[in-house]
Amino acid sequence: MAEREPERGATAHGASRAEQAPGKPSDLPRGSSREILKRTFREYKADNLPDLAAALTYYAILAIFPALLALVSIVACWASRQPSPLPTTSPAWHLVPSAPR
């Protein structure tokens, strides 16, 4: 029977990483910071984070301009103290049937 891999967050001996983690950075053995950076970079690449970050940035930039356009339009409508130069309801009155007599 094949041996099962430990669950994420657990070691091969069954103890969780939190139980084996040092209390503070000074408790880490020498040279472990290099291993931490290597593991962090591997996880970063394995989780496909560069592509996710690029997609998030792309869609955020695409969303900025329509949002600004909508915001400026709404503010312009509210800030305008003059009535609208375009008639809004008068052209539609001839389409509505008159009240029954």
mmCIF file with all atom_site columns, C-alpha atoms in Angstrom:
data_model
loop_
_atom_site.group_PDB
_atom_site.id
_atom_site.type_symbol
_atom_site.label_atom_id
_atom_site.label_alt_id
_atom_site.label_comp_id
_atom_site.label_asym_id
_atom_site.label_entity_id
_atom_site.label_seq_id
_atom_site.pdbx_PDB_ins_code
_atom_site.Cartn_x
_atom_site.Cartn_y
_atom_site.Cartn_z
_atom_site.occupancy
_atom_site.B_iso_or_equiv
_atom_site.pdbx_formal_charge
_atom_site.auth_seq_id
_atom_site.auth_comp_id
_atom_site.auth_asym_id
_atom_site.auth_atom_id
_atom_site.pdbx_PDB_model_num
ATOM 1   C CA . MET A 1 1   ? 0.000   0.000  0.000   1.00 0.00 ? 1   MET A CA 1
ATOM 2   C CA . ALA A 1 2   ? 1.311   3.439  -0.900  1.00 0.00 ? 2   ALA A CA 1
ATOM 3   C CA . GLU A 1 3   ? 2.137   5.789  1.923   1.00 0.00 ? 3   GLU A CA 1
ATOM 4   C CA . ARG A 1 4   ? -0.091  8.852  2.110   1.00 0.00 ? 4   ARG A CA 1
ATOM 5   C CA . GLU A 1 5   ? 1.432   12.283 1.931   1.00 0.00 ? 5   GLU A CA 1
ATOM 6   C CA . PRO A 1 6   ? 0.907   14.433 5.006   1.00 0.00 ? 6   PRO A CA 1
ATOM 7   C CA . GLU A 1 7   ? -1.832  17.026 4.792   1.00 0.00 ? 7   GLU A CA 1
ATOM 8   C CA . ARG A 1 8   ? -0.889  20.602 4.079   1.00 0.00 ? 8   ARG A CA 1
ATOM 9   C CA . GLY A 1 9   ? 0.236   22.155 7.355   1.00 0.00 ? 9   GLY A CA 1
ATOM 10  C CA . ALA A 1 10  ? 1.259   18.827 8.853   1.00 0.00 ? 10  ALA A CA 1
ATOM 11  C CA . THR A 1 11  ? 4.643   17.090 8.859   1.00 0.00 ? 11  THR A CA 1
ATOM 12  C CA . ALA A 1 12  ? 5.385   13.442 8.136   1.00 0.00 ? 12  ALA A CA 1
ATOM 13  C CA . HIS A 1 13  ? 5.393   12.705 11.886  1.00 0.00 ? 13  HIS A CA 1
ATOM 14  C CA . GLY A 1 14  ? 1.833   13.969 12.308  1.00 0.00 ? 14  GLY A CA 1
ATOM 15  C CA . ALA A 1 15  ? 2.670   17.166 14.182  1.00 0.00 ? 15  ALA A CA 1
ATOM 16  C CA . SER A 1 16  ? 1.399   20.370 12.695  1.00 0.00 ? 16  SER A CA 1
ATOM 17  C CA . ARG A 1 17  ? 3.782   23.093 11.581  1.00 0.00 ? 17  ARG A CA 1
ATOM 18  C CA . ALA A 1 18  ? 2.445   25.373 14.303  1.00 0.00 ? 18  ALA A CA 1
ATOM 19  C CA . GLU A 1 19  ? 3.588   22.906 16.971  1.00 0.00 ? 19  GLU A CA 1
ATOM 20  C CA . GLN A 1 20  ? 7.113   22.782 15.517  1.00 0.00 ? 20  GLN A CA 1
ATOM 21  C CA . ALA A 1 21  ? 7.407   26.462 14.646  1.00 0.00 ? 21  ALA A CA 1
ATOM 22  C CA . PRO A 1 22  ? 9.873   28.528 16.660  1.00 0.00 ? 22  PRO A CA 1
ATOM 23  C CA . GLY A 1 23  ? 8.445   31.161 18.968  1.00 0.00 ? 23  GLY A CA 1
ATOM 24  C CA . LYS A 1 24  ? 10.422  34.056 17.533  1.00 0.00 ? 24  LYS A CA 1
ATOM 25  C CA . PRO A 1 25  ? 12.748  34.672 14.579  1.00 0.00 ? 25  PRO A CA 1
ATOM 26  C CA . SER A 1 26  ? 15.853  34.510 16.768  1.00 0.00 ? 26  SER A CA 1
ATOM 27  C CA . ASP A 1 27  ? 14.966  30.862 17.592  1.00 0.00 ? 27  ASP A CA 1
ATOM 28  C CA . LEU A 1 28  ? 15.486  29.860 13.961  1.00 0.00 ? 28  LEU A CA 1
ATOM 29  C CA . PRO A 1 29  ? 18.663  27.903 13.228  1.00 0.00 ? 29  PRO A CA 1
ATOM 30  C CA . ARG A 1 30  ? 21.399  29.611 11.195  1.00 0.00 ? 30  ARG A CA 1
ATOM 31  C CA . GLY A 1 31  ? 20.911  29.406 7.448   1.00 0.00 ? 31  GLY A CA 1
ATOM 32  C CA . SER A 1 32  ? 17.202  28.780 7.727   1.00 0.00 ? 32  SER A CA 1
ATOM 33  C CA . SER A 1 33  ? 16.319  32.196 6.326   1.00 0.00 ? 33  SER A CA 1
ATOM 34  C CA . ARG A 1 34  ? 17.717  31.134 2.956   1.00 0.00 ? 34  ARG A CA 1
ATOM 35  C CA . GLU A 1 35  ? 15.563  28.004 3.056   1.00 0.00 ? 35  GLU A CA 1
ATOM 36  C CA . ILE A 1 36  ? 12.544  30.075 4.017   1.00 0.00 ? 36  ILE A CA 1
ATOM 37  C CA . LEU A 1 37  ? 13.100  32.379 1.040   1.00 0.00 ? 37  LEU A CA 1
ATOM 38  C CA . LYS A 1 38  ? 13.539  29.412 -1.302  1.00 0.00 ? 38  LYS A CA 1
ATOM 39  C CA . ARG A 1 39  ? 10.367  27.755 -0.028  1.00 0.00 ? 39  ARG A CA 1
ATOM 40  C CA . THR A 1 40  ? 8.460   31.034 -0.250  1.00 0.00 ? 40  THR A CA 1
ATOM 41  C CA . PHE A 1 41  ? 9.542   31.534 -3.859  1.00 0.00 ? 41  PHE A CA 1
ATOM 42  C CA . ARG A 1 42  ? 8.626   27.924 -4.744  1.00 0.00 ? 42  ARG A CA 1
ATOM 43  C CA . GLU A 1 43  ? 5.170   28.326 -3.219  1.00 0.00 ? 43  GLU A CA 1
ATOM 44  C CA . TYR A 1 44  ? 4.776   31.690 -4.957  1.00 0.00 ? 44  TYR A CA 1
ATOM 45  C CA . LYS A 1 45  ? 5.455   30.085 -8.332  1.00 0.00 ? 45  LYS A CA 1
ATOM 46  C CA . ALA A 1 46  ? 3.451   26.918 -7.578  1.00 0.00 ? 46  ALA A CA 1
ATOM 47  C CA . ASP A 1 47  ? 0.369   28.938 -6.648  1.00 0.00 ? 47  ASP A CA 1
ATOM 48  C CA . ASN A 1 48  ? 0.650   30.863 -9.939  1.00 0.00 ? 48  ASN A CA 1
ATOM 49  C CA . LEU A 1 49  ? 0.680   34.187 -8.119  1.00 0.00 ? 49  LEU A CA 1
ATOM 50  C CA . PRO A 1 50  ? 2.470   36.208 -10.828 1.00 0.00 ? 50  PRO A CA 1
ATOM 51  C CA . ASP A 1 51  ? -0.361  35.495 -13.272 1.00 0.00 ? 51  ASP A CA 1
ATOM 52  C CA . LEU A 1 52  ? -3.008  36.258 -10.663 1.00 0.00 ? 52  LEU A CA 1
ATOM 53  C CA . ALA A 1 53  ? -1.332  39.550 -9.775  1.00 0.00 ? 53  ALA A CA 1
ATOM 54  C CA . ALA A 1 54  ? -1.088  40.515 -13.448 1.00 0.00 ? 54  ALA A CA 1
ATOM 55  C CA . ALA A 1 55  ? -4.757  39.690 -14.046 1.00 0.00 ? 55  ALA A CA 1
ATOM 56  C CA . LEU A 1 56  ? -5.840  41.668 -10.994 1.00 0.00 ? 56  LEU A CA 1
ATOM 57  C CA . THR A 1 57  ? -3.824  44.690 -12.115 1.00 0.00 ? 57  THR A CA 1
ATOM 58  C CA . TYR A 1 58  ? -5.120  44.449 -15.678 1.00 0.00 ? 58  TYR A CA 1
ATOM 59  C CA . TYR A 1 59  ? -8.774  44.366 -14.649 1.00 0.00 ? 59  TYR A CA 1
ATOM 60  C CA . ALA A 1 60  ? -8.300  47.073 -12.016 1.00 0.00 ? 60  ALA A CA 1
ATOM 61  C CA . ILE A 1 61  ? -6.802  49.413 -14.619 1.00 0.00 ? 61  ILE A CA 1
ATOM 62  C CA . LEU A 1 62  ? -9.608  48.600 -17.056 1.00 0.00 ? 62  LEU A CA 1
ATOM 63  C CA . ALA A 1 63  ? -12.215 49.354 -14.390 1.00 0.00 ? 63  ALA A CA 1
ATOM 64  C CA . ILE A 1 64  ? -10.782 52.729 -13.363 1.00 0.00 ? 64  ILE A CA 1
ATOM 65  C CA . PHE A 1 65  ? -11.790 54.692 -16.469 1.00 0.00 ? 65  PHE A CA 1
ATOM 66  C CA . PRO A 1 66  ? -15.465 53.626 -16.663 1.00 0.00 ? 66  PRO A CA 1
ATOM 67  C CA . ALA A 1 67  ? -15.801 54.202 -12.912 1.00 0.00 ? 67  ALA A CA 1
ATOM 68  C CA . LEU A 1 68  ? -14.318 57.695 -13.210 1.00 0.00 ? 68  LEU A CA 1
ATOM 69  C CA . LEU A 1 69  ? -16.583 58.469 -16.152 1.00 0.00 ? 69  LEU A CA 1
ATOM 70  C CA . ALA A 1 70  ? -19.659 57.387 -14.188 1.00 0.00 ? 70  ALA A CA 1
ATOM 71  C CA . LEU A 1 71  ? -18.542 59.340 -11.125 1.00 0.00 ? 71  LEU A CA 1
ATOM 72  C CA . VAL A 1 72  ? -17.915 62.528 -13.098 1.00 0.00 ? 72  VAL A CA 1
ATOM 73  C CA . SER A 1 73  ? -21.282 62.173 -14.853 1.00 0.00 ? 73  SER A CA 1
ATOM 74  C CA . ILE A 1 74  ? -23.166 61.700 -11.577 1.00 0.00 ? 74  ILE A CA 1
ATOM 75  C CA . VAL A 1 75  ? -21.384 64.610 -9.911  1.00 0.00 ? 75  VAL A CA 1
ATOM 76  C CA . ALA A 1 76  ? -22.061 66.817 -12.928 1.00 0.00 ? 76  ALA A CA 1
ATOM 77  C CA . CYS A 1 77  ? -25.778 66.002 -12.787 1.00 0.00 ? 77  CYS A CA 1
ATOM 78  C CA . TRP A 1 78  ? -26.007 66.701 -9.066  1.00 0.00 ? 78  TRP A CA 1
ATOM 79  C CA . ALA A 1 79  ? -23.793 69.780 -9.133  1.00 0.00 ? 79  ALA A CA 1
ATOM 80  C CA . SER A 1 80  ? -25.753 71.410 -11.924 1.00 0.00 ? 80  SER A CA 1
ATOM 81  C CA . ARG A 1 81  ? -28.184 73.938 -10.445 1.00 0.00 ? 81  ARG A CA 1
ATOM 82  C CA . GLN A 1 82  ? -29.760 74.699 -13.806 1.00 0.00 ? 82  GLN A CA 1
ATOM 83  C CA . PRO A 1 83  ? -32.524 72.580 -15.274 1.00 0.00 ? 83  PRO A CA 1
ATOM 84  C CA . SER A 1 84  ? -31.489 70.126 -17.917 1.00 0.00 ? 84  SER A CA 1
ATOM 85  C CA . PRO A 1 85  ? -31.247 71.701 -21.386 1.00 0.00 ? 85  PRO A CA 1
ATOM 86  C CA . LEU A 1 86  ? -32.863 68.580 -22.848 1.00 0.00 ? 86  LEU A CA 1
ATOM 87  C CA . PRO A 1 87  ? -36.567 68.047 -22.280 1.00 0.00 ? 87  PRO A CA 1
ATOM 88  C CA . THR A 1 88  ? -36.962 64.726 -20.537 1.00 0.00 ? 88  THR A CA 1
ATOM 89  C CA . THR A 1 89  ? -40.689 63.976 -20.402 1.00 0.00 ? 89  THR A CA 1
ATOM 90  C CA . SER A 1 90  ? -42.448 66.374 -22.774 1.00 0.00 ? 90  SER A CA 1
ATOM 91  C CA . PRO A 1 91  ? -41.777 64.368 -25.974 1.00 0.00 ? 91  PRO A CA 1
ATOM 92  C CA . ALA A 1 92  ? -43.290 61.245 -24.409 1.00 0.00 ? 92  ALA A CA 1
ATOM 93  C CA . TRP A 1 93  ? -46.653 62.792 -23.446 1.00 0.00 ? 93  TRP A CA 1
ATOM 94  C CA . HIS A 1 94  ? -48.086 62.341 -26.928 1.00 0.00 ? 94  HIS A CA 1
ATOM 95  C CA . LEU A 1 95  ? -47.467 58.574 -26.656 1.00 0.00 ? 95  LEU A CA 1
ATOM 96  C CA . VAL A 1 96  ? -49.537 58.208 -23.469 1.00 0.00 ? 96  VAL A CA 1
ATOM 97  C CA . PRO A 1 97  ? -53.281 57.770 -24.036 1.00 0.00 ? 97  PRO A CA 1
ATOM 98  C CA . SER A 1 98  ? -55.496 60.409 -22.531 1.00 0.00 ? 98  SER A CA 1
ATOM 99  C CA . ALA A 1 99  ? -57.693 59.619 -19.542 1.00 0.00 ? 99  ALA A CA 1
ATOM 100 C CA . PRO A 1 100 ? -61.121 58.090 -20.311 1.00 0.00 ? 100 PRO A CA 1
ATOM 101 C CA . ARG A 1 101 ? -64.014 60.577 -20.200 1.00 0.00 ? 101 ARG A CA 1
#
